[in-house]
DNA sequence: CCCAGCCTGGTTTTT
DNA sequence: CCAGGCTGGG
């Protein structure tokens, strides 16, 4: 983290006449542009802030300034995008304005803040105040059920696809009715052979409503609906919030933008901060258009540009600029720095992914010694969460402590979801997904057939599933089922009786005990079983922490009176349902190497950054096909690069197992694109590679492998054996292949077309759906690589 | 009708 | 590597 900026102070700080000199001392820490943005607390303000330009500093100081100017903290609504950013902001503000004031601030993620408001106002739009928040998995499960009920083919109507389309519609505030009336969308769906999407959308919405549940997108949609449909609510919040601030504005979608605009409409004291070059959430509806709209909607906007980078070395800033310059769609600006040139950008080229991990771990080990870095100075950034595993292994082997962020978050673990489902169901009986999850866990003899039958009644009668369960006696079921379901319902009802009497911790313990869930988990003595127990224990600990802290806390209301904070189970669920990563354990990340996706690294900075897995189809993702997709990948790369303060290392594996295929990719698209600059940086020759650590031959693992390669997963091995038996190469192909000076084909394999040329670039053209080749080839003398292509692709 | 255990298929990124 | 689907035994 930065301690002090070495800023050239061109202006003498302008002390405010009415205030003691030191009152606004913090303003001295800002450069002239930053300071102007901070001091402009009224009217529409737009701050275009490049990476490392002190954006968070501007935001936090601006909030402090608003408060110091005599405005109550609860007049300020500050919205961010991720929990992590929100948390960091809160901490920094607290340091300036004190804990008391910071606590009254309305600061958090869009989703969290809107959920908080909706809790209070939900009944005005026909939702219970104890509504559940469905996570993605809940939503997809519900969709899957609906698709099945409608007798649609789940292979065509993939829950994933349906979910994404619905989510898209919601992010653009398109209702099911509007969707049906929208010719373009309907045409599109028809074309994609999924004409029933609009219908499913409507059904899904009704089911959520019936279950008293909102999904992530509903928090936005319903917030907007609330403001549009209930004038007194609109009035209330417009009067409540005198100042609005939005961070990472480039990542807002239409729904978010319209909500912000509506809330700010009365006073128009709205400040947005963003950087179009760091827009990396288009996939969930974010649009840079919002920046253009903002300028149009607020013609008298004051714009400030923060272009000086205080974070990174010249080498890093130059690389970043170089990368982003390939993008056509961007607002012109020049990020510069007065920092040192710094070290050259390093490139690691590894044979395969586990080798890559070893080399990176080795490099961290070495750099740490040489530069007296601490573990916490390092970050490994990757494109997908799944990539973390090999790096974890490699770091463990070298005894380097690390922490993985994101990934399978605590709350997505099965045992935690089960427990949470009980808690959710107790607070909101109508929560269908929770009910389905636990009605037969632990085993109560209520199987799939029974649940499906109950669900059919629920659909036919347009009632929540709980209603059927609660009145099971009225329906045609066997006595055994009736007893089982009846017992379950009574149990939940018993829990409900204690909702008011007991705090979240007491009630959760009761639920764990009486539901038999704790017992079921404790009876499992396997390794996973033990870890499950620990997780449940951790959950209980966190609930205890929650109740304890709430009991200490007295909430100061806006009229000055005090009230006891709510420590009930309902309050706990509300607070916790939008947490994705348990970053509660700050001490947990003390002096550890940090591993995370590039997306979650946004807003953070580290002295030394490794960007790994820079391979075609991985980073950039193979899902990125269109020009604008690629531009988003490039922005993502830009974000990753600009996290680095002093050292940046890029890394890729020559060949990587992906979905059963081993892909040779000598140069990733990115590396190639920045290569003129990159060559300059490493001294003109790509041969100046980082030394390999560990094994003398990076291809060791291949030599030791069996004929397919020891990294092939067992399932694929089985498959491959089957398929290989079926595929025979044509004589011509074998001949062509053998003509290649360095490539040899193994008998029994088929290759469509291979070309080898342009130095070390292996180019493979053509496409096939089947696995076809195992190839040995020479590389720098004796090295051998085995390749198996599930799908041929152009690489190089 | 339920359940345990095997098998297969799928994996971007976040709230 | 995990979750969900399928199958065969109870």
Coordinates of N, CA, C and O in Angstrom, one line a residue, chain A residues 379-519:
Chain A
X379 N 1.0 -11.4 -5.6 CA -0.4 -11.9 -6.0 C -0.3 -12.7 -7.3 O 0.5 -12.4 -8.2
X380 N -1.0 -13.8 -7.3 CA -1.1 -14.6 -8.5 C -2.5 -14.4 -9.1 O -3.5 -14.7 -8.4
X381 N -2.6 -13.9 -10.3 CA -3.9 -13.6 -10.8 C -4.2 -14.5 -12.0 O -3.3 -14.7 -12.9
X382 N -5.4 -15.1 -12.0 CA -5.7 -16.0 -13.1 C -7.1 -15.7 -13.7 O -7.8 -14.9 -13.0
X383 N -7.4 -16.3 -14.8 CA -8.7 -16.0 -15.4 C -9.9 -16.7 -14.8 O -10.9 -16.2 -14.6
X384 N -9.6 -18.0 -14.4 CA -10.7 -18.8 -13.9 C -10.3 -19.3 -12.5 O -9.2 -19.7 -12.3
X385 N -11.3 -19.5 -11.7 CA -11.1 -20.0 -10.3 C -10.4 -21.4 -10.3 O -9.6 -21.7 -9.4
X386 N -10.8 -22.1 -11.3 CA -10.3 -23.5 -11.3 C -8.8 -23.6 -11.4 O -8.2 -24.6 -11.1
X387 N -8.1 -22.5 -11.9 CA -6.7 -22.6 -12.0 C -5.9 -22.5 -10.7 O -4.7 -22.7 -10.7
X388 N -6.6 -22.2 -9.7 CA -5.8 -22.0 -8.4 C -5.1 -23.2 -7.9 O -4.1 -23.2 -7.3
X389 N -5.7 -24.4 -8.2 CA -5.2 -25.6 -7.5 C -3.8 -25.9 -7.6 O -3.1 -26.2 -6.7
X390 N -3.3 -25.9 -8.9 CA -1.9 -26.3 -9.1 C -0.9 -25.3 -8.4 O 0.1 -25.6 -7.9
X391 N -1.4 -24.0 -8.4 CA -0.5 -23.0 -7.7 C -0.5 -23.2 -6.2 O 0.5 -23.1 -5.5
X392 N -1.6 -23.6 -5.7 CA -1.7 -24.0 -4.3 C -0.7 -25.1 -3.9 O 0.1 -25.0 -3.0
X393 N -0.8 -26.1 -4.8 CA 0.1 -27.3 -4.5 C 1.6 -26.8 -4.6 O 2.3 -27.2 -3.7
X394 N 1.9 -26.1 -5.6 CA 3.3 -25.7 -5.8 C 3.8 -24.8 -4.6 O 4.9 -25.0 -4.1
X395 N 2.9 -23.9 -4.2 CA 3.3 -23.0 -3.0 C 3.4 -23.9 -1.8 O 4.3 -23.6 -1.0
X396 N 2.5 -24.8 -1.6 CA 2.6 -25.7 -0.4 C 4.0 -26.4 -0.4 O 4.6 -26.5 0.7
X397 N 4.3 -26.9 -1.5 CA 5.6 -27.7 -1.6 C 6.8 -26.8 -1.2 O 7.8 -27.3 -0.6
X398 N 6.7 -25.5 -1.4 CA 7.8 -24.6 -1.1 C 7.6 -24.0 0.2 O 8.3 -23.0 0.6
X399 N 6.6 -24.4 1.0 CA 6.3 -23.8 2.3 C 6.0 -22.3 2.2 O 6.4 -21.6 3.1
X400 N 5.4 -21.9 1.2 CA 5.0 -20.5 1.0 C 3.6 -20.3 1.4 O 2.7 -21.0 0.8
X401 N 3.3 -19.6 2.5 CA 1.9 -19.5 2.9 C 1.1 -18.7 1.9 O 1.6 -17.7 1.3
X402 N -0.1 -19.1 1.7 CA -0.9 -18.4 0.6 C -2.4 -18.4 1.1 O -2.8 -19.1 2.0
X403 N -3.1 -17.5 0.4 CA -4.6 -17.5 0.6 C -5.3 -17.4 -0.7 O -5.0 -16.5 -1.5
X404 N -6.3 -18.3 -0.9 CA -7.1 -18.2 -2.1 C -8.3 -17.4 -1.8 O -9.0 -17.7 -0.9
X405 N -8.6 -16.4 -2.7 CA -9.8 -15.7 -2.5 C -10.9 -16.2 -3.5 O -10.5 -16.6 -4.6
X406 N -12.1 -16.0 -3.2 CA -13.1 -16.4 -4.1 C -13.2 -17.9 -4.3 O -13.0 -18.7 -3.3
X407 N -13.5 -18.4 -5.5 CA -13.6 -19.8 -5.7 C -14.9 -20.3 -5.0 O -15.8 -19.5 -4.9
X408 N -14.8 -21.5 -4.7 CA -16.0 -22.1 -4.0 C -16.1 -21.4 -2.6 O -15.4 -21.7 -1.7
X409 N -17.0 -20.4 -2.5 CA -17.0 -19.7 -1.3 C -17.6 -20.5 -0.2 O -18.3 -21.5 -0.4
X410 N -17.3 -20.1 1.0 CA -17.8 -20.8 2.2 C -19.3 -21.1 2.1 O -19.7 -22.2 2.4
X411 N -20.1 -20.1 1.6 CA -21.5 -20.3 1.6 C -22.0 -21.1 0.5 O -23.2 -21.4 0.4
X412 N -21.1 -21.6 -0.4 CA -21.6 -22.5 -1.4 C -21.3 -23.9 -1.1 O -21.7 -24.8 -1.9
X413 N -20.6 -24.2 0.0 CA -20.4 -25.5 0.4 C -21.7 -26.2 0.7 O -22.6 -25.6 1.3
X414 N -21.7 -27.5 0.4 CA -22.9 -28.3 0.6 C -23.5 -28.2 2.0 O -24.6 -27.9 2.3
X415 N -22.6 -28.5 3.0 CA -23.0 -28.6 4.3 C -23.5 -27.2 4.8 O -24.5 -27.1 5.6
X416 N -22.9 -26.1 4.4 CA -23.3 -24.8 4.8 C -24.6 -24.5 4.1 O -25.6 -23.9 4.8
X417 N -24.8 -24.8 2.9 CA -26.0 -24.5 2.2 C -27.2 -25.3 2.9 O -28.3 -24.8 3.0
X418 N -26.9 -26.5 3.3 CA -27.9 -27.3 4.0 C -28.4 -26.6 5.3 O -29.6 -26.5 5.5
X419 N -27.4 -26.2 6.0 CA -27.7 -25.6 7.3 C -28.5 -24.3 7.0 O -29.5 -24.0 7.7
X420 N -28.0 -23.5 6.1 CA -28.6 -22.3 5.7 C -30.0 -22.5 5.2 O -30.9 -21.6 5.5
X421 N -30.3 -23.6 4.6 CA -31.6 -23.9 4.1 C -32.6 -24.0 5.2 O -33.7 -23.5 5.2
X422 N -32.1 -24.7 6.3 CA -33.0 -24.8 7.5 C -33.3 -23.4 8.1 O -34.4 -23.1 8.4
X423 N -32.2 -22.6 8.1 CA -32.4 -21.3 8.7 C -33.4 -20.5 7.8 O -34.3 -19.8 8.3
X424 N -33.2 -20.6 6.5 CA -34.0 -19.8 5.6 C -35.5 -20.2 5.7 O -36.4 -19.4 5.7
X425 N -35.6 -21.5 5.7 CA -37.0 -22.1 5.8 C -37.7 -21.7 7.0 O -38.9 -21.4 7.0
X426 N -37.0 -21.6 8.1 CA -37.6 -21.2 9.4 C -38.0 -19.7 9.3 O -39.1 -19.4 9.8
X427 N -37.3 -18.9 8.7 CA -37.6 -17.5 8.5 C -38.7 -17.3 7.5 O -39.6 -16.4 7.7
X428 N -38.6 -18.0 6.4 CA -39.6 -17.8 5.3 C -40.0 -19.2 4.8 O -39.3 -19.8 4.0
X429 N -41.1 -19.7 5.3 CA -41.6 -21.0 5.0 C -41.8 -21.2 3.5 O -41.7 -22.3 3.0
X430 N -42.1 -20.2 2.8 CA -42.4 -20.3 1.4 C -41.2 -20.5 0.5 O -41.3 -20.7 -0.7
X431 N -40.0 -20.4 1.1 CA -38.7 -20.5 0.3 C -38.7 -22.0 -0.2 O -38.2 -22.9 0.4
X432 N -39.1 -22.1 -1.5 CA -39.2 -23.4 -2.1 C -37.9 -24.1 -2.2 O -37.8 -25.3 -1.9
X433 N -36.9 -23.4 -2.6 CA -35.6 -24.1 -2.8 C -35.0 -24.6 -1.5 O -34.4 -25.6 -1.5
X434 N -35.2 -23.8 -0.4 CA -34.7 -24.3 0.9 C -35.5 -25.5 1.3 O -34.9 -26.5 1.8
X435 N -36.8 -25.5 1.1 CA -37.6 -26.7 1.4 C -37.2 -27.9 0.7 O -37.0 -29.0 1.3
X436 N -37.0 -27.8 -0.6 CA -36.6 -28.9 -1.4 C -35.3 -29.5 -0.9 O -35.0 -30.7 -0.9
X437 N -34.4 -28.6 -0.5 CA -33.1 -29.0 -0.1 C -33.0 -29.9 1.1 O -32.3 -30.8 1.2
X438 N -33.9 -29.5 2.1 CA -33.7 -30.2 3.4 C -34.9 -31.1 3.8 O -34.8 -31.7 4.8
X439 N -35.9 -31.2 2.9 CA -37.1 -31.9 3.4 C -36.7 -33.4 3.6 O -37.2 -34.1 4.4
X440 N -35.7 -33.8 2.9 CA -35.2 -35.2 3.1 C -33.7 -35.3 3.4 O -33.0 -36.3 3.1
X441 N -33.3 -34.2 4.1 CA -31.9 -34.3 4.6 C -31.9 -33.8 6.0 O -32.2 -32.6 6.2
X442 N -31.5 -34.5 7.0 CA -31.2 -36.0 7.0 C -32.4 -36.8 6.5 O -33.5 -36.3 6.6
X443 N -32.1 -38.0 6.1 CA -33.1 -38.9 5.5 C -34.4 -39.0 6.3 O -34.3 -39.3 7.5
X444 N -35.5 -38.8 5.7 CA -36.8 -38.9 6.4 C -37.7 -39.8 5.6 O -38.9 -39.8 5.8
X445 N -37.2 -40.4 4.6 CA -38.1 -41.3 3.7 C -39.0 -40.4 2.8 O -40.1 -40.9 2.5
X446 N -38.6 -39.2 2.5 CA -39.4 -38.4 1.6 C -38.5 -38.2 0.3 O -37.7 -37.3 0.3
X447 N -38.7 -39.1 -0.6 CA -37.8 -39.1 -1.8 C -38.3 -38.2 -2.9 O -39.2 -37.4 -2.7
X448 N -37.6 -38.4 -4.0 CA -37.8 -37.5 -5.1 C -39.2 -37.6 -5.6 O -39.8 -36.6 -6.0
X449 N -39.7 -38.8 -5.7 CA -41.0 -39.0 -6.2 C -42.1 -38.2 -5.4 O -43.0 -37.6 -6.0
X450 N -42.0 -38.3 -4.1 CA -42.9 -37.6 -3.2 C -42.8 -36.1 -3.5 O -43.8 -35.4 -3.6
X451 N -41.6 -35.6 -3.5 CA -41.4 -34.1 -3.6 C -42.0 -33.7 -5.0 O -42.6 -32.7 -5.1
X452 N -41.7 -34.5 -6.0 CA -42.2 -34.1 -7.4 C -43.7 -34.1 -7.3 O -44.4 -33.2 -7.9
X453 N -44.3 -35.0 -6.7 CA -45.8 -35.1 -6.6 C -46.3 -33.9 -5.9 O -47.3 -33.2 -6.3
X454 N -45.7 -33.5 -4.7 CA -46.1 -32.4 -4.0 C -46.0 -31.1 -4.8 O -46.9 -30.2 -4.9
X455 N -44.9 -31.0 -5.6 CA -44.6 -29.9 -6.4 C -45.7 -29.7 -7.5 O -46.1 -28.6 -7.8
X456 N -46.2 -30.9 -8.0 CA -47.2 -30.9 -9.0 C -48.5 -30.3 -8.5 O -49.1 -29.4 -9.1
X457 N -48.8 -30.6 -7.3 CA -50.0 -30.0 -6.6 C -49.8 -28.5 -6.5 O -50.7 -27.7 -6.7
X458 N -48.6 -28.2 -6.0 CA -48.3 -26.7 -5.8 C -48.5 -25.9 -7.1 O -49.1 -24.9 -7.1
X459 N -48.0 -26.5 -8.2 CA -48.1 -25.8 -9.5 C -49.6 -25.7 -9.9 O -50.1 -24.6 -10.2
X460 N -50.3 -26.8 -9.7 CA -51.7 -26.9 -10.2 C -52.5 -25.9 -9.4 O -53.4 -25.3 -9.9
X461 N -52.2 -25.8 -8.1 CA -53.1 -24.9 -7.2 C -52.5 -23.5 -7.1 O -53.0 -22.7 -6.3
X462 N -51.4 -23.3 -7.7 CA -50.7 -22.0 -7.6 C -50.4 -21.6 -6.2 O -50.7 -20.5 -5.7
X463 N -49.9 -22.6 -5.4 CA -49.6 -22.3 -4.0 C -48.1 -22.6 -3.8 O -47.5 -23.4 -4.5
X464 N -47.6 -22.0 -2.7 CA -46.2 -22.3 -2.4 C -46.1 -23.8 -2.0 O -47.1 -24.4 -1.4
X465 N -45.0 -24.4 -2.2 CA -44.8 -25.8 -1.9 C -45.1 -26.1 -0.4 O -45.6 -27.1 0.0
X466 N -44.7 -25.1 0.4 CA -44.9 -25.3 1.9 C -46.4 -25.6 2.2 O -46.7 -26.3 3.1
X467 N -47.3 -24.9 1.5 CA -48.7 -25.0 1.7 C -49.2 -26.5 1.5 O -50.0 -27.0 2.3
X468 N -48.6 -27.1 0.5 CA -48.9 -28.5 0.3 C -48.4 -29.4 1.4 O -49.1 -30.2 2.0
X469 N -47.2 -29.1 1.8 CA -46.6 -29.9 2.9 C -47.3 -29.7 4.2 O -47.6 -30.7 4.9
X470 N -47.7 -28.5 4.4 CA -48.4 -28.2 5.7 C -49.8 -28.8 5.8 O -50.3 -29.1 6.8
X471 N -50.4 -29.0 4.6 CA -51.7 -29.6 4.5 C -51.7 -31.0 3.9 O -52.6 -31.4 3.2
X472 N -50.6 -31.7 4.1 CA -50.4 -33.0 3.5 C -51.5 -34.0 3.7 O -51.8 -34.8 2.8
X473 N -52.2 -33.8 4.8 CA -53.3 -34.7 5.1 C -54.5 -34.7 4.0 O -55.2 -35.6 3.8
X474 N -54.6 -33.5 3.4 CA -55.7 -33.3 2.4 C -55.4 -33.9 1.1 O -56.2 -33.9 0.2
X475 N -54.2 -34.4 0.9 CA -53.8 -35.0 -0.4 C -53.6 -36.5 -0.4 O -53.5 -37.1 0.7
X476 N -53.6 -37.0 -1.6 CA -53.4 -38.5 -1.8 C -52.0 -38.9 -1.6 O -51.2 -38.9 -2.5
X477 N -51.6 -39.2 -0.4 CA -50.3 -39.8 -0.2 C -50.4 -40.9 0.8 O -51.3 -41.1 1.5
X478 N -49.3 -41.8 0.8 CA -49.3 -42.9 1.7 C -49.2 -42.4 3.1 O -48.7 -41.3 3.4
X479 N -49.7 -43.2 4.0 CA -49.6 -42.8 5.4 C -48.2 -42.5 5.9 O -47.9 -41.6 6.6
X480 N -47.3 -43.4 5.3 CA -45.9 -43.2 5.7 C -45.4 -41.8 5.3 O -44.7 -41.1 6.1
X481 N -45.7 -41.4 4.1 CA -45.3 -40.1 3.6 C -45.9 -39.0 4.4 O -45.3 -38.1 4.8
X482 N -47.2 -39.2 4.7 CA -47.9 -38.2 5.5 C -47.3 -38.0 6.8 O -47.1 -36.8 7.3
X483 N -46.9 -39.1 7.5 CA -46.3 -39.0 8.8 C -44.9 -38.2 8.6 O -44.6 -37.4 9.4
X484 N -44.2 -38.6 7.6 CA -42.8 -38.0 7.4 C -42.9 -36.6 7.2 O -42.3 -35.8 7.9
X485 N -43.8 -36.2 6.2 CA -43.9 -34.7 5.9 C -44.5 -34.0 7.1 O -44.0 -32.9 7.4
X486 N -45.5 -34.6 7.7 CA -46.1 -33.9 8.9 C -45.1 -33.6 10.0 O -45.1 -32.5 10.5
X487 N -44.2 -34.6 10.2 CA -43.2 -34.4 11.2 C -42.3 -33.3 10.9 O -41.9 -32.5 11.7
X488 N -41.9 -33.3 9.6 CA -41.0 -32.2 9.2 C -41.6 -30.8 9.3 O -41.0 -29.9 9.9
X489 N -42.9 -30.7 8.9 CA -43.6 -29.4 9.0 C -43.7 -29.0 10.5 O -43.4 -27.8 10.8
X490 N -44.0 -30.0 11.4 CA -44.1 -29.6 12.8 C -42.8 -29.1 13.3 O -42.7 -28.2 14.2
X491 N -41.7 -29.8 12.9 CA -40.4 -29.4 13.4 C -40.1 -27.9 13.0 O -39.7 -27.1 13.8
X492 N -40.3 -27.6 11.7 CA -40.1 -26.2 11.3 C -41.0 -25.3 12.1 O -40.5 -24.2 12.5
X493 N -42.2 -25.7 12.3 CA -43.1 -24.8 13.0 C -42.6 -24.5 14.4 O -42.7 -23.4 15.0
X494 N -42.0 -25.6 15.0 CA -41.4 -25.4 16.3 C -40.3 -24.4 16.3 O -40.2 -23.6 17.2
X495 N -39.5 -24.5 15.3 CA -38.4 -23.6 15.2 C -38.9 -22.1 15.1 O -38.4 -21.2 15.7
X496 N -40.0 -22.0 14.3 CA -40.6 -20.7 14.1 C -41.0 -20.0 15.4 O -41.0 -18.8 15.6
X497 N -41.5 -20.9 16.3 CA -42.0 -20.4 17.6 C -40.9 -19.7 18.3 O -41.2 -18.8 19.2
X498 N -39.7 -20.0 18.1 CA -38.6 -19.4 18.8 C -37.9 -18.2 18.1 O -37.0 -17.7 18.6
X499 N -38.5 -17.9 16.9 CA -37.9 -16.8 16.2 C -37.8 -15.5 16.9 O -36.8 -14.8 16.8
X500 N -38.8 -15.2 17.7 CA -38.8 -13.9 18.4 C -38.0 -14.1 19.8 O -37.4 -13.1 20.2
X501 N -38.1 -15.3 20.3 CA -37.6 -15.5 21.7 C -36.0 -15.6 21.7 O -35.4 -15.2 22.6
X502 N -35.5 -16.3 20.7 CA -34.1 -16.6 20.7 C -33.3 -15.8 19.7 O -33.9 -15.4 18.7
X503 N -32.1 -15.5 20.0 CA -31.3 -14.8 19.0 C -30.8 -15.8 18.0 O -31.0 -17.0 18.1
X504 N -30.1 -15.3 17.0 CA -29.7 -16.1 15.8 C -28.9 -17.3 16.2 O -29.1 -18.4 15.8
X505 N -28.0 -17.1 17.2 CA -27.1 -18.2 17.6 C -27.9 -19.3 18.3 O -27.7 -20.5 18.0
X506 N -28.7 -18.9 19.3 CA -29.4 -19.9 20.0 C -30.3 -20.7 19.1 O -30.4 -21.9 19.2
X507 N -31.0 -20.0 18.2 CA -32.0 -20.7 17.4 C -31.2 -21.6 16.4 O -31.7 -22.7 16.1
X508 N -30.1 -21.1 15.8 CA -29.4 -21.9 14.9 C -28.9 -23.2 15.6 O -28.9 -24.3 15.0
X509 N -28.4 -23.1 16.8 CA -28.0 -24.3 17.5 C -29.1 -25.2 17.7 O -29.0 -26.5 17.5
X510 N -30.3 -24.7 18.1 CA -31.5 -25.5 18.2 C -31.8 -26.3 16.9 O -32.0 -27.5 16.9
X511 N -31.8 -25.5 15.9 CA -32.1 -26.1 14.6 C -31.1 -27.2 14.2 O -31.5 -28.3 13.8
X512 N -29.8 -26.9 14.4 CA -28.8 -27.9 14.1 C -29.1 -29.2 14.8 O -29.0 -30.3 14.3
X513 N -29.3 -29.0 16.1 CA -29.5 -30.2 17.0 C -30.8 -30.9 16.6 O -30.8 -32.1 16.4
X514 N -31.9 -30.2 16.6 CA -33.2 -30.9 16.4 C -33.5 -31.4 15.0 O -34.3 -32.3 14.9
X515 N -32.9 -30.8 14.1 CA -33.1 -31.3 12.7 C -32.3 -32.6 12.4 O -32.6 -33.3 11.5
X516 N -31.4 -32.8 13.3 CA -30.5 -34.0 13.1 C -29.4 -33.8 12.1 O -28.6 -34.7 11.8
X517 N -29.2 -32.5 11.7 CA -28.2 -32.2 10.7 C -26.8 -32.3 11.4 O -25.9 -32.8 10.8
X518 N -26.7 -31.7 12.5 CA -25.4 -31.8 13.2 C -25.0 -33.2 13.4 O -23.8 -33.6 13.2
X519 N -25.9 -34.0 13.8 CA -25.6 -35.4 14.1 C -25.2 -36.1 12.8 O -24.2 -36.9 12.8

